[in-house]
PDB file of N, CA and C in Angstrom:
ATOM      1  N   GLY A   8     -11.177 -40.938 -31.811  1.00 87.00           N
ATOM      2  CA  GLY A   8     -11.039 -39.403 -31.387  1.00 87.00           C
ATOM      3  C   GLY A   8     -10.678 -39.415 -30.072  1.00 87.00           C
ATOM      4  N   GLN A   9     -11.751 -40.194 -29.365  1.00 92.00           N
ATOM      5  CA  GLN A   9     -11.668 -39.632 -27.991  1.00 92.00           C
ATOM      6  C   GLN A   9     -10.199 -40.080 -27.192  1.00 92.00           C
ATOM      7  N   ALA A  10     -10.024 -41.397 -27.595  1.00 94.00           N
ATOM      8  CA  ALA A  10      -9.179 -42.046 -27.019  1.00 94.00           C
ATOM      9  C   ALA A  10      -7.326 -40.789 -27.461  1.00 94.00           C
ATOM     10  N   PHE A  11      -7.561 -40.455 -28.697  1.00 93.00           N
ATOM     11  CA  PHE A  11      -6.615 -39.252 -28.846  1.00 93.00           C
ATOM     12  C   PHE A  11      -6.439 -38.157 -27.730  1.00 93.00           C
ATOM     13  N   ARG A  12      -8.046 -37.571 -27.490  1.00 95.00           N
ATOM     14  CA  ARG A  12      -8.065 -36.305 -26.833  1.00 95.00           C
ATOM     15  C   ARG A  12      -7.776 -36.688 -25.325  1.00 95.00           C
ATOM     16  N   LEU A  13      -7.722 -37.849 -25.104  1.00 96.00           N
ATOM     17  CA  LEU A  13      -7.415 -38.203 -23.664  1.00 96.00           C
ATOM     18  C   LEU A  13      -6.060 -38.329 -23.450  1.00 96.00           C
ATOM     19  N   ILE A  14      -5.536 -38.815 -24.769  1.00 96.00           N
ATOM     20  CA  ILE A  14      -3.788 -39.281 -24.693  1.00 96.00           C
ATOM     21  C   ILE A  14      -3.100 -37.783 -24.751  1.00 96.00           C
ATOM     22  N   HIS A  15      -3.787 -36.982 -25.675  1.00 95.00           N
ATOM     23  CA  HIS A  15      -3.195 -35.470 -25.739  1.00 95.00           C
ATOM     24  C   HIS A  15      -3.114 -34.768 -24.579  1.00 95.00           C
ATOM     25  N   ASN A  16      -4.260 -34.895 -24.305  1.00 95.00           N
ATOM     26  CA  ASN A  16      -4.768 -33.703 -22.791  1.00 95.00           C
ATOM     27  C   ASN A  16      -4.279 -34.200 -21.817  1.00 95.00           C
ATOM     28  N   ASP A  17      -3.618 -35.607 -21.424  1.00 95.00           N
ATOM     29  CA  ASP A  17      -3.113 -35.972 -20.142  1.00 95.00           C
ATOM     30  C   ASP A  17      -1.810 -37.029 -20.458  1.00 95.00           C
ATOM     31  N   ILE A  18      -0.944 -36.177 -21.355  1.00 94.00           N
ATOM     32  CA  ILE A  18       0.166 -37.552 -21.732  1.00 94.00           C
ATOM     33  C   ILE A  18       0.991 -37.863 -20.557  1.00 94.00           C
ATOM     34  N   ALA A  19       1.037 -37.238 -19.322  1.00 94.00           N
ATOM     35  CA  ALA A  19       1.851 -38.281 -18.632  1.00 94.00           C
ATOM     36  C   ALA A  19       1.296 -39.175 -17.604  1.00 94.00           C
ATOM     37  N   ARG A  20      -0.187 -39.227 -17.612  1.00 95.00           N
ATOM     38  CA  ARG A  20      -1.195 -39.905 -17.293  1.00 95.00           C
ATOM     39  C   ARG A  20      -0.278 -41.763 -17.612  1.00 95.00           C
ATOM     40  N   GLY A  21      -0.239 -42.681 -16.451  1.00 94.00           N
ATOM     41  CA  GLY A  21       0.240 -43.764 -16.606  1.00 94.00           C
ATOM     42  C   GLY A  21      -0.624 -44.533 -17.408  1.00 94.00           C
ATOM     43  N   TRP A  22      -1.041 -44.159 -18.688  1.00 95.00           N
ATOM     44  CA  TRP A  22      -1.969 -44.731 -19.356  1.00 95.00           C
ATOM     45  C   TRP A  22      -1.820 -46.248 -19.825  1.00 95.00           C
ATOM     46  N   THR A  23      -2.874 -47.393 -19.941  1.00 96.00           N
ATOM     47  CA  THR A  23      -2.453 -48.807 -20.354  1.00 96.00           C
ATOM     48  C   THR A  23      -3.783 -48.875 -21.358  1.00 96.00           C
ATOM     49  N   VAL A  24      -3.281 -50.205 -21.766  1.00 97.00           N
ATOM     50  CA  VAL A  24      -4.264 -50.133 -22.904  1.00 97.00           C
ATOM     51  C   VAL A  24      -5.704 -50.327 -22.387  1.00 97.00           C
ATOM     52  N   GLU A  25      -6.040 -50.978 -21.435  1.00 96.00           N
ATOM     53  CA  GLU A  25      -7.020 -51.180 -20.348  1.00 96.00           C
ATOM     54  C   GLU A  25      -7.477 -50.093 -20.114  1.00 96.00           C
ATOM     55  N   SER A  26      -7.077 -49.349 -19.512  1.00 96.00           N
ATOM     56  CA  SER A  26      -7.528 -47.727 -19.054  1.00 96.00           C
ATOM     57  C   SER A  26      -8.377 -47.054 -20.321  1.00 96.00           C
ATOM     58  N   LEU A  27      -7.329 -46.880 -21.385  1.00 97.00           N
ATOM     59  CA  LEU A  27      -8.120 -46.386 -22.750  1.00 97.00           C
ATOM     60  C   LEU A  27      -8.922 -46.684 -23.204  1.00 97.00           C
ATOM     61  N   GLY A  28      -9.047 -48.192 -23.284  1.00 96.00           N
ATOM     62  CA  GLY A  28     -10.432 -49.235 -23.418  1.00 96.00           C
ATOM     63  C   GLY A  28     -11.590 -48.636 -22.784  1.00 96.00           C
ATOM     64  N   SER A  29     -11.201 -48.732 -21.582  1.00 96.00           N
ATOM     65  CA  SER A  29     -12.346 -48.530 -20.448  1.00 96.00           C
ATOM     66  C   SER A  29     -12.820 -47.286 -20.895  1.00 96.00           C
ATOM     67  N   ALA A  30     -11.815 -46.440 -21.063  1.00 96.00           N
ATOM     68  CA  ALA A  30     -12.346 -45.089 -21.014  1.00 96.00           C
ATOM     69  C   ALA A  30     -13.173 -44.263 -22.357  1.00 96.00           C
ATOM     70  N   VAL A  31     -13.147 -45.282 -23.149  1.00 95.00           N
ATOM     71  CA  VAL A  31     -13.937 -45.351 -24.584  1.00 95.00           C
ATOM     72  C   VAL A  31     -14.936 -46.169 -24.840  1.00 95.00           C
ATOM     73  N   GLY A  32     -15.188 -47.096 -23.683  1.00 95.00           N
ATOM     74  CA  GLY A  32     -16.039 -47.801 -23.543  1.00 95.00           C
ATOM     75  C   GLY A  32     -15.641 -49.278 -24.600  1.00 95.00           C
ATOM     76  N   MET A  33     -14.831 -49.705 -24.612  1.00 96.00           N
ATOM     77  CA  MET A  33     -14.235 -51.258 -25.384  1.00 96.00           C
ATOM     78  C   MET A  33     -13.666 -51.904 -24.343  1.00 96.00           C
ATOM     79  N   SER A  34     -13.386 -53.228 -24.683  1.00 96.00           N
ATOM     80  CA  SER A  34     -12.518 -54.081 -23.980  1.00 96.00           C
ATOM     81  C   SER A  34     -11.171 -53.709 -24.242  1.00 96.00           C
ATOM     82  N   ARG A  35     -10.230 -54.215 -23.415  1.00 95.00           N
ATOM     83  CA  ARG A  35      -8.871 -54.034 -23.848  1.00 95.00           C
ATOM     84  C   ARG A  35      -8.473 -54.783 -25.177  1.00 95.00           C
ATOM     85  N   SER A  36      -8.942 -55.503 -25.417  1.00 96.00           N
ATOM     86  CA  SER A  36      -8.507 -56.535 -26.700  1.00 96.00           C
ATOM     87  C   SER A  36      -9.152 -56.005 -27.814  1.00 96.00           C
ATOM     88  N   ARG A  37     -10.625 -55.338 -27.687  1.00 96.00           N
ATOM     89  CA  ARG A  37     -11.114 -54.810 -28.797  1.00 96.00           C
ATOM     90  C   ARG A  37     -10.726 -53.041 -29.256  1.00 96.00           C
ATOM     91  N   PHE A  38     -10.121 -52.779 -28.218  1.00 96.00           N
ATOM     92  CA  PHE A  38      -9.708 -51.176 -28.484  1.00 96.00           C
ATOM     93  C   PHE A  38      -8.211 -51.614 -28.978  1.00 96.00           C
ATOM     94  N   ALA A  39      -7.675 -52.519 -28.634  1.00 96.00           N
ATOM     95  CA  ALA A  39      -6.059 -52.087 -29.113  1.00 96.00           C
ATOM     96  C   ALA A  39      -6.217 -52.636 -30.604  1.00 96.00           C
ATOM     97  N   GLU A  40      -6.961 -53.394 -30.929  1.00 96.00           N
ATOM     98  CA  GLU A  40      -7.208 -54.433 -32.387  1.00 96.00           C
ATOM     99  C   GLU A  40      -7.759 -53.312 -33.051  1.00 96.00           C
ATOM    100  N   ARG A  41      -8.697 -52.231 -32.700  1.00 95.00           N
ATOM    101  CA  ARG A  41      -9.318 -51.195 -33.730  1.00 95.00           C
ATOM    102  C   ARG A  41      -8.211 -50.293 -33.643  1.00 95.00           C
ATOM    103  N   PHE A  42      -7.824 -49.585 -32.642  1.00 96.00           N
ATOM    104  CA  PHE A  42      -6.744 -48.781 -32.483  1.00 96.00           C
ATOM    105  C   PHE A  42      -5.415 -49.017 -33.288  1.00 96.00           C
ATOM    106  N   ARG A  43      -5.018 -50.454 -33.722  1.00 96.00           N
ATOM    107  CA  ARG A  43      -3.822 -50.732 -34.501  1.00 96.00           C
ATOM    108  C   ARG A  43      -4.582 -50.944 -35.974  1.00 96.00           C
ATOM    109  N   GLU A  44      -5.911 -51.201 -36.117  1.00 96.00           N
ATOM    110  CA  GLU A  44      -6.429 -51.231 -37.412  1.00 96.00           C
ATOM    111  C   GLU A  44      -6.609 -49.595 -38.191  1.00 96.00           C
ATOM    112  N   LEU A  45      -6.795 -48.695 -37.384  1.00 94.00           N
ATOM    113  CA  LEU A  45      -7.068 -47.155 -37.345  1.00 94.00           C
ATOM    114  C   LEU A  45      -5.869 -46.532 -37.727  1.00 94.00           C
ATOM    115  N   VAL A  46      -4.629 -46.815 -36.654  1.00 95.00           N
ATOM    116  CA  VAL A  46      -3.553 -45.657 -36.414  1.00 95.00           C
ATOM    117  C   VAL A  46      -2.728 -46.555 -37.155  1.00 95.00           C
ATOM    118  N   GLY A  47      -2.517 -47.614 -37.370  1.00 96.00           N
ATOM    119  CA  GLY A  47      -1.164 -48.247 -37.822  1.00 96.00           C
ATOM    120  C   GLY A  47      -0.293 -49.160 -36.747  1.00 96.00           C
ATOM    121  N   THR A  48      -0.437 -48.443 -35.500  1.00 96.00           N
ATOM    122  CA  THR A  48       0.634 -48.807 -34.492  1.00 96.00           C
ATOM    123  C   THR A  48      -0.077 -49.038 -33.305  1.00 96.00           C
ATOM    124  N   THR A  49       0.275 -49.587 -32.502  1.00 97.00           N
ATOM    125  CA  THR A  49      -0.324 -49.864 -31.286  1.00 97.00           C
ATOM    126  C   THR A  49      -0.607 -48.948 -30.378  1.00 97.00           C
ATOM    127  N   PRO A  50      -1.749 -48.662 -29.329  1.00 97.00           N
ATOM    128  CA  PRO A  50      -2.058 -47.484 -28.457  1.00 97.00           C
ATOM    129  C   PRO A  50      -0.738 -47.460 -27.779  1.00 97.00           C
ATOM    130  N   MET A  51       0.116 -48.354 -27.108  1.00 97.00           N
ATOM    131  CA  MET A  51       1.167 -47.871 -26.177  1.00 97.00           C
ATOM    132  C   MET A  51       2.408 -47.486 -27.434  1.00 97.00           C
ATOM    133  N   GLY A  52       2.208 -47.722 -28.379  1.00 97.00           N
ATOM    134  CA  GLY A  52       3.739 -47.712 -29.204  1.00 97.00           C
ATOM    135  C   GLY A  52       3.328 -45.795 -29.583  1.00 97.00           C
ATOM    136  N   TYR A  53       1.898 -45.613 -30.162  1.00 97.00           N
ATOM    137  CA  TYR A  53       1.635 -44.316 -30.064  1.00 97.00           C
ATOM    138  C   TYR A  53       1.780 -43.292 -29.026  1.00 97.00           C
ATOM    139  N   ILE A  54       1.769 -43.982 -27.990  1.00 97.00           N
ATOM    140  CA  ILE A  54       1.819 -43.067 -26.418  1.00 97.00           C
ATOM    141  C   ILE A  54       3.357 -42.677 -26.475  1.00 97.00           C
ATOM    142  N   ALA A  55       4.251 -43.468 -26.570  1.00 96.00           N
ATOM    143  CA  ALA A  55       5.284 -43.638 -26.736  1.00 96.00           C
ATOM    144  C   ALA A  55       6.097 -42.616 -27.294  1.00 96.00           C
ATOM    145  N   GLU A  56       5.540 -42.648 -28.989  1.00 97.00           N
ATOM    146  CA  GLU A  56       6.038 -41.738 -29.853  1.00 97.00           C
ATOM    147  C   GLU A  56       5.167 -40.428 -29.386  1.00 97.00           C
ATOM    148  N   TRP A  57       4.381 -40.282 -28.949  1.00 97.00           N
ATOM    149  CA  TRP A  57       3.805 -38.916 -28.773  1.00 97.00           C
ATOM    150  C   TRP A  57       4.196 -38.217 -27.542  1.00 97.00           C
ATOM    151  N   ARG A  58       4.978 -39.077 -26.573  1.00 97.00           N
ATOM    152  CA  ARG A  58       5.690 -38.225 -25.261  1.00 97.00           C
ATOM    153  C   ARG A  58       6.876 -37.774 -25.941  1.00 97.00           C
ATOM    154  N   LEU A  59       7.792 -38.757 -26.959  1.00 97.00           N
ATOM    155  CA  LEU A  59       8.780 -38.224 -27.747  1.00 97.00           C
ATOM    156  C   LEU A  59       8.915 -37.030 -28.094  1.00 97.00           C
ATOM    157  N   GLN A  60       7.952 -37.094 -28.920  1.00 96.00           N
ATOM    158  CA  GLN A  60       7.708 -35.872 -29.818  1.00 96.00           C
ATOM    159  C   GLN A  60       7.406 -34.540 -28.881  1.00 96.00           C
ATOM    160  N   ARG A  61       6.059 -34.790 -27.802  1.00 95.00           N
ATOM    161  CA  ARG A  61       6.186 -33.705 -27.248  1.00 95.00           C
ATOM    162  C   ARG A  61       7.211 -33.095 -26.157  1.00 95.00           C
ATOM    163  N   ALA A  62       8.266 -33.967 -25.861  1.00 95.00           N
ATOM    164  CA  ALA A  62       9.513 -34.131 -25.516  1.00 95.00           C
ATOM    165  C   ALA A  62      10.549 -33.043 -26.003  1.00 95.00           C
ATOM    166  N   LEU A  63      10.578 -33.391 -27.411  1.00 94.00           N
ATOM    167  CA  LEU A  63      11.171 -32.847 -28.183  1.00 94.00           C
ATOM    168  C   LEU A  63      11.037 -31.335 -28.536  1.00 94.00           C
ATOM    169  N   HIS A  64       9.686 -31.107 -28.669  1.00 92.00           N
ATOM    170  CA  HIS A  64       9.021 -30.143 -28.807  1.00 92.00           C
ATOM    171  C   HIS A  64       9.223 -28.823 -27.451  1.00 92.00           C
ATOM    172  N   LEU A  65       8.910 -29.604 -26.029  1.00 91.00           N
ATOM    173  CA  LEU A  65       9.472 -28.809 -25.005  1.00 91.00           C
ATOM    174  C   LEU A  65      10.967 -28.322 -25.131  1.00 91.00           C
ATOM    175  N   LEU A  66      12.028 -29.277 -25.429  1.00 91.00           N
ATOM    176  CA  LEU A  66      13.257 -28.957 -25.004  1.00 91.00           C
ATOM    177  C   LEU A  66      13.734 -28.211 -25.973  1.00 91.00           C
ATOM    178  N   ARG A  67      12.997 -28.022 -27.326  1.00 87.00           N
ATOM    179  CA  ARG A  67      13.483 -27.058 -28.074  1.00 87.00           C
ATOM    180  C   ARG A  67      12.990 -25.734 -27.985  1.00 87.00           C
ATOM    181  N   GLY A  68      11.964 -25.273 -27.461  1.00 73.00           N
ATOM    182  CA  GLY A  68      11.270 -24.230 -27.179  1.00 73.00           C
ATOM    183  C   GLY A  68      11.714 -23.883 -25.898  1.00 73.00           C
ATOM    184  N   HIS A  69      11.821 -24.398 -25.039  1.00 75.00           N
ATOM    185  CA  HIS A  69      12.122 -23.824 -23.616  1.00 75.00           C
ATOM    186  C   HIS A  69      13.409 -24.377 -23.349  1.00 75.00           C
ATOM    187  N   LYS A  70      14.092 -23.537 -21.938  1.00 76.00           N
ATOM    188  CA  LYS A  70      15.273 -23.960 -21.561  1.00 76.00           C
ATOM    189  C   LYS A  70      15.108 -24.970 -20.154  1.00 76.00           C
ATOM    190  N   ALA A  71      13.818 -25.807 -20.566  1.00 81.00           N
ATOM    191  CA  ALA A  71      13.583 -26.834 -19.307  1.00 81.00           C
ATOM    192  C   ALA A  71      14.793 -27.768 -19.217  1.00 81.00           C
ATOM    193  N   SER A  72      14.790 -28.405 -17.998  1.00 89.00           N
ATOM    194  CA  SER A  72      15.660 -29.684 -17.851  1.00 89.00           C
ATOM    195  C   SER A  72      15.041 -30.795 -17.950  1.00 89.00           C
ATOM    196  N   VAL A  73      16.079 -31.824 -18.471  1.00 92.00           N
ATOM    197  CA  VAL A  73      15.693 -32.992 -18.797  1.00 92.00           C
ATOM    198  C   VAL A  73      14.824 -33.670 -17.906  1.00 92.00           C
ATOM    199  N   LYS A  74      14.926 -33.717 -16.383  1.00 94.00           N
ATOM    200  CA  LYS A  74      14.035 -34.121 -15.681  1.00 94.00           C
ATOM    201  C   LYS A  74      12.756 -33.588 -15.364  1.00 94.00           C
ATOM    202  N   SER A  75      12.880 -32.481 -15.666  1.00 94.00           N
ATOM    203  CA  SER A  75      11.462 -31.361 -15.724  1.00 94.00           C
ATOM    204  C   SER A  75      10.562 -32.314 -16.828  1.00 94.00           C
ATOM    205  N   VAL A  76      11.046 -32.167 -17.974  1.00 95.00           N
ATOM    206  CA  VAL A  76      10.550 -32.596 -19.401  1.00 95.00           C
ATOM    207  C   VAL A  76      10.067 -33.951 -19.029  1.00 95.00           C
ATOM    208  N   ALA A  77      10.924 -34.774 -18.833  1.00 96.00           N
ATOM    209  CA  ALA A  77      10.657 -36.088 -18.264  1.00 96.00           C
ATOM    210  C   ALA A  77       9.374 -36.170 -18.010  1.00 96.00           C
ATOM    211  N   THR A  78       9.356 -35.767 -16.849  1.00 95.00           N
ATOM    212  CA  THR A  78       8.224 -35.723 -15.950  1.00 95.00           C
ATOM    213  C   THR A  78       6.897 -35.671 -16.379  1.00 95.00           C
ATOM    214  N   GLN A  79       6.991 -34.131 -17.091  1.00 94.00           N
ATOM    215  CA  GLN A  79       6.003 -33.611 -17.767  1.00 94.00           C
ATOM    216  C   GLN A  79       5.354 -34.502 -18.934  1.00 94.00           C
ATOM    217  N   VAL A  80       6.284 -35.572 -19.577  1.00 96.00           N
ATOM    218  CA  VAL A  80       5.722 -36.135 -20.943  1.00 96.00           C
ATOM    219  C   VAL A  80       5.500 -37.677 -20.083  1.00 96.00           C
ATOM    220  N   GLY A  81       5.657 -38.040 -18.768  1.00 96.00           N
ATOM    221  CA  GLY A  81       5.189 -39.269 -18.285  1.00 96.00           C
ATOM    222  C   GLY A  81       6.178 -40.020 -18.045  1.00 96.00           C
ATOM    223  N   PHE A  82       7.574 -39.819 -17.988  1.00 95.00           N
ATOM    224  CA  PHE A  82       8.287 -40.884 -17.935  1.00 95.00           C
ATOM    225  C   PHE A  82       8.514 -40.469 -16.252  1.00 95.00           C
ATOM    226  N   GLN A  83       9.170 -41.963 -15.522  1.00 92.00           N
ATOM    227  CA  GLN A  83       9.099 -42.149 -14.417  1.00 92.00           C
ATOM    228  C   GLN A  83      10.504 -41.520 -14.124  1.00 92.00           C
ATOM    229  N   SER A  84      11.439 -41.667 -14.777  1.00 94.00           N
ATOM    230  CA  SER A  84      12.677 -41.441 -14.352  1.00 94.00           C
ATOM    231  C   SER A  84      13.550 -40.658 -15.561  1.00 94.00           C
ATOM    232  N   ALA A  85      14.055 -39.672 -15.507  1.00 95.00           N
ATOM    233  CA  ALA A  85      15.250 -39.138 -16.388  1.00 95.00           C
ATOM    234  C   ALA A  85      16.200 -39.893 -17.226  1.00 95.00           C
ATOM    235  N   ALA A  86      16.478 -40.918 -16.398  1.00 96.00           N
ATOM    236  CA  ALA A  86      17.303 -41.764 -17.003  1.00 96.00           C
ATOM    237  C   ALA A  86      16.537 -43.125 -18.115  1.00 96.00           C
ATOM    238  N   ALA A  87      15.474 -43.213 -17.774  1.00 96.00           N
ATOM    239  CA  ALA A  87      14.247 -43.786 -18.483  1.00 96.00           C
ATOM    240  C   ALA A  87      14.322 -42.850 -20.011  1.00 96.00           C
ATOM    241  N   PHE A  88      13.790 -41.749 -19.757  1.00 97.00           N
ATOM    242  CA  PHE A  88      13.875 -41.072 -20.672  1.00 97.00           C
ATOM    243  C   PHE A  88      14.898 -40.466 -21.720  1.00 97.00           C
ATOM    244  N   THR A  89      15.798 -40.272 -21.121  1.00 96.00           N
ATOM    245  CA  THR A  89      17.315 -40.215 -21.881  1.00 96.00           C
ATOM    246  C   THR A  89      17.369 -41.075 -22.818  1.00 96.00           C
ATOM    247  N   ARG A  90      17.356 -42.825 -22.101  1.00 97.00           N
ATOM    248  CA  ARG A  90      17.660 -43.915 -23.206  1.00 97.00           C
ATOM    249  C   ARG A  90      16.346 -43.835 -24.566  1.00 97.00           C
ATOM    250  N   ALA A  91      15.205 -43.348 -23.902  1.00 97.00           N
ATOM    251  CA  ALA A  91      14.205 -43.809 -25.022  1.00 97.00           C
ATOM    252  C   ALA A  91      14.333 -42.602 -26.021  1.00 97.00           C
ATOM    253  N   PHE A  92      14.731 -41.136 -25.546  1.00 96.00           N
ATOM    254  CA  PHE A  92      14.976 -40.162 -26.498  1.00 96.00           C
ATOM    255  C   PHE A  92      16.153 -40.500 -27.353  1.00 96.00           C
ATOM    256  N   ALA A  93      17.045 -41.096 -26.660  1.00 96.00           N
ATOM    257  CA  ALA A  93      18.319 -41.264 -27.746  1.00 96.00           C
ATOM    258  C   ALA A  93      18.125 -42.485 -28.491  1.00 96.00           C
ATOM    259  N   ALA A  94      17.420 -43.581 -28.223  1.00 97.00           N
ATOM    260  CA  ALA A  94      16.861 -44.311 -29.254  1.00 97.00           C
ATOM    261  C   ALA A  94      16.270 -43.754 -30.298  1.00 97.00           C
ATOM    262  N   ARG A  95      15.178 -43.009 -30.027  1.00 96.00           N
ATOM    263  CA  ARG A  95      14.481 -42.235 -31.244  1.00 96.00           C
ATOM    264  C   ARG A  95      15.356 -40.986 -32.220  1.00 96.00           C
ATOM    265  N   PHE A  96      16.017 -40.464 -31.374  1.00 95.00           N
ATOM    266  CA  PHE A  96      16.658 -39.186 -32.280  1.00 95.00           C
ATOM    267  C   PHE A  96      17.982 -39.382 -32.419  1.00 95.00           C
ATOM    268  N   GLY A  97      18.575 -40.281 -31.705  1.00 95.00           N
ATOM    269  CA  GLY A  97      19.751 -40.637 -32.074  1.00 95.00           C
ATOM    270  C   GLY A  97      20.766 -39.870 -31.181  1.00 95.00           C
ATOM    271  N   HIS A  98      20.561 -39.059 -30.172  1.00 93.00           N
ATOM    272  CA  HIS A  98      21.181 -38.338 -29.581  1.00 93.00           C
ATOM    273  C   HIS A  98      20.601 -37.970 -28.036  1.00 93.00           C
ATOM    274  N   PRO A  99      21.206 -37.774 -27.057  1.00 93.00           N
ATOM    275  CA  PRO A  99      20.675 -37.294 -25.768  1.00 93.00           C
ATOM    276  C   PRO A  99      19.835 -36.113 -25.966  1.00 93.00           C
ATOM    277  N   PRO A 100      18.715 -35.959 -24.857  1.00 93.00           N
ATOM    278  CA  PRO A 100      18.147 -34.958 -24.968  1.00 93.00           C
ATOM    279  C   PRO A 100      19.070 -33.410 -24.522  1.00 93.00           C
ATOM    280  N   THR A 101      20.113 -33.745 -23.778  1.00 87.00           N
ATOM    281  CA  THR A 101      21.043 -32.520 -23.435  1.00 87.00           C
ATOM    282  C   THR A 101      21.529 -31.901 -24.674  1.00 87.00           C
ATOM    283  N   HIS A 102      21.652 -32.638 -25.764  1.00 83.00           N
ATOM    284  CA  HIS A 102      21.988 -32.423 -26.801  1.00 83.00           C
ATOM    285  C   HIS A 102      21.588 -31.026 -27.528  1.00 83.00           C
ATOM    286  N   LEU A 103      20.211 -31.216 -27.174  1.00 78.00           N
ATOM    287  CA  LEU A 103      19.678 -29.863 -27.599  1.00 78.00           C
ATOM    288  C   LEU A 103      19.960 -28.496 -26.945  1.00 78.00           C
ATOM    289  N   ASN A 104      20.266 -28.719 -25.466  1.00 61.00           N
ATOM    290  CA  ASN A 104      20.279 -27.716 -24.879  1.00 61.00           C
ATOM    291  C   ASN A 104      21.949 -26.907 -25.183  1.00 61.00           C
ATOM    292  N   ARG A 105      22.948 -27.817 -25.675  1.00 53.00           N
ATOM    293  CA  ARG A 105      23.919 -27.590 -26.211  1.00 53.00           C
ATOM    294  C   ARG A 105      24.109 -26.814 -27.361  1.00 53.00           C
ATOM    295  N   GLU A 106      23.180 -27.343 -28.129  1.00 50.00           N
ATOM    296  CA  GLU A 106      23.215 -27.054 -29.546  1.00 50.00           C
ATOM    297  C   GLU A 106      22.156 -26.408 -30.122  1.00 50.00           C
ATOM    298  N   PRO A 107      21.054 -25.623 -30.242  1.00 46.00           N
ATOM    299  CA  PRO A 107      19.898 -25.405 -30.352  1.00 46.00           C
ATOM    300  C   PRO A 107      19.557 -25.370 -31.677  1.00 46.00           C
ATOM    301  N   GLY A 108      18.552 -26.170 -32.273  1.00 47.00           N
ATOM    302  CA  GLY A 108      18.310 -26.113 -33.626  1.00 47.00           C
ATOM    303  C   GLY A 108      19.110 -27.014 -34.455  1.00 47.00           C
ATOM    304  N   THR A 109      19.630 -27.838 -33.737  1.00 43.00           N
ATOM    305  CA  THR A 109      20.529 -28.911 -34.554  1.00 43.00           C
ATOM    306  C   THR A 109      19.960 -30.258 -34.475  1.00 43.00           C
ATOM    307  N   ALA A 110      18.718 -30.504 -33.811  1.00 42.00           N
ATOM    308  CA  ALA A 110      17.767 -32.015 -33.937  1.00 42.00           C
ATOM    309  C   ALA A 110      17.137 -31.944 -35.000  1.00 42.00           C
TER     310      ALA A 110
END
């Protein structure tokens, strides 16, 4: 629970398995193992998916720029964000700005 709160409250932070484990009082390896047991995915996999889901929400609900959204959800560049978004959702994030409600 505490790891989820940390991630959800500061999605843009450069989280690592080590930093999350330390924040919840566990070793990196034990935290990763326990997280996967409980959630069914790795901590970094969860963070990546959460960032993309938040980005989708932000792009649908606002006329924010791709660069702005990428920064808000923790991507270092708009290009990396665009690649990850397109791989996950099947189209680039700019598609949402052109055709609202089609994603």
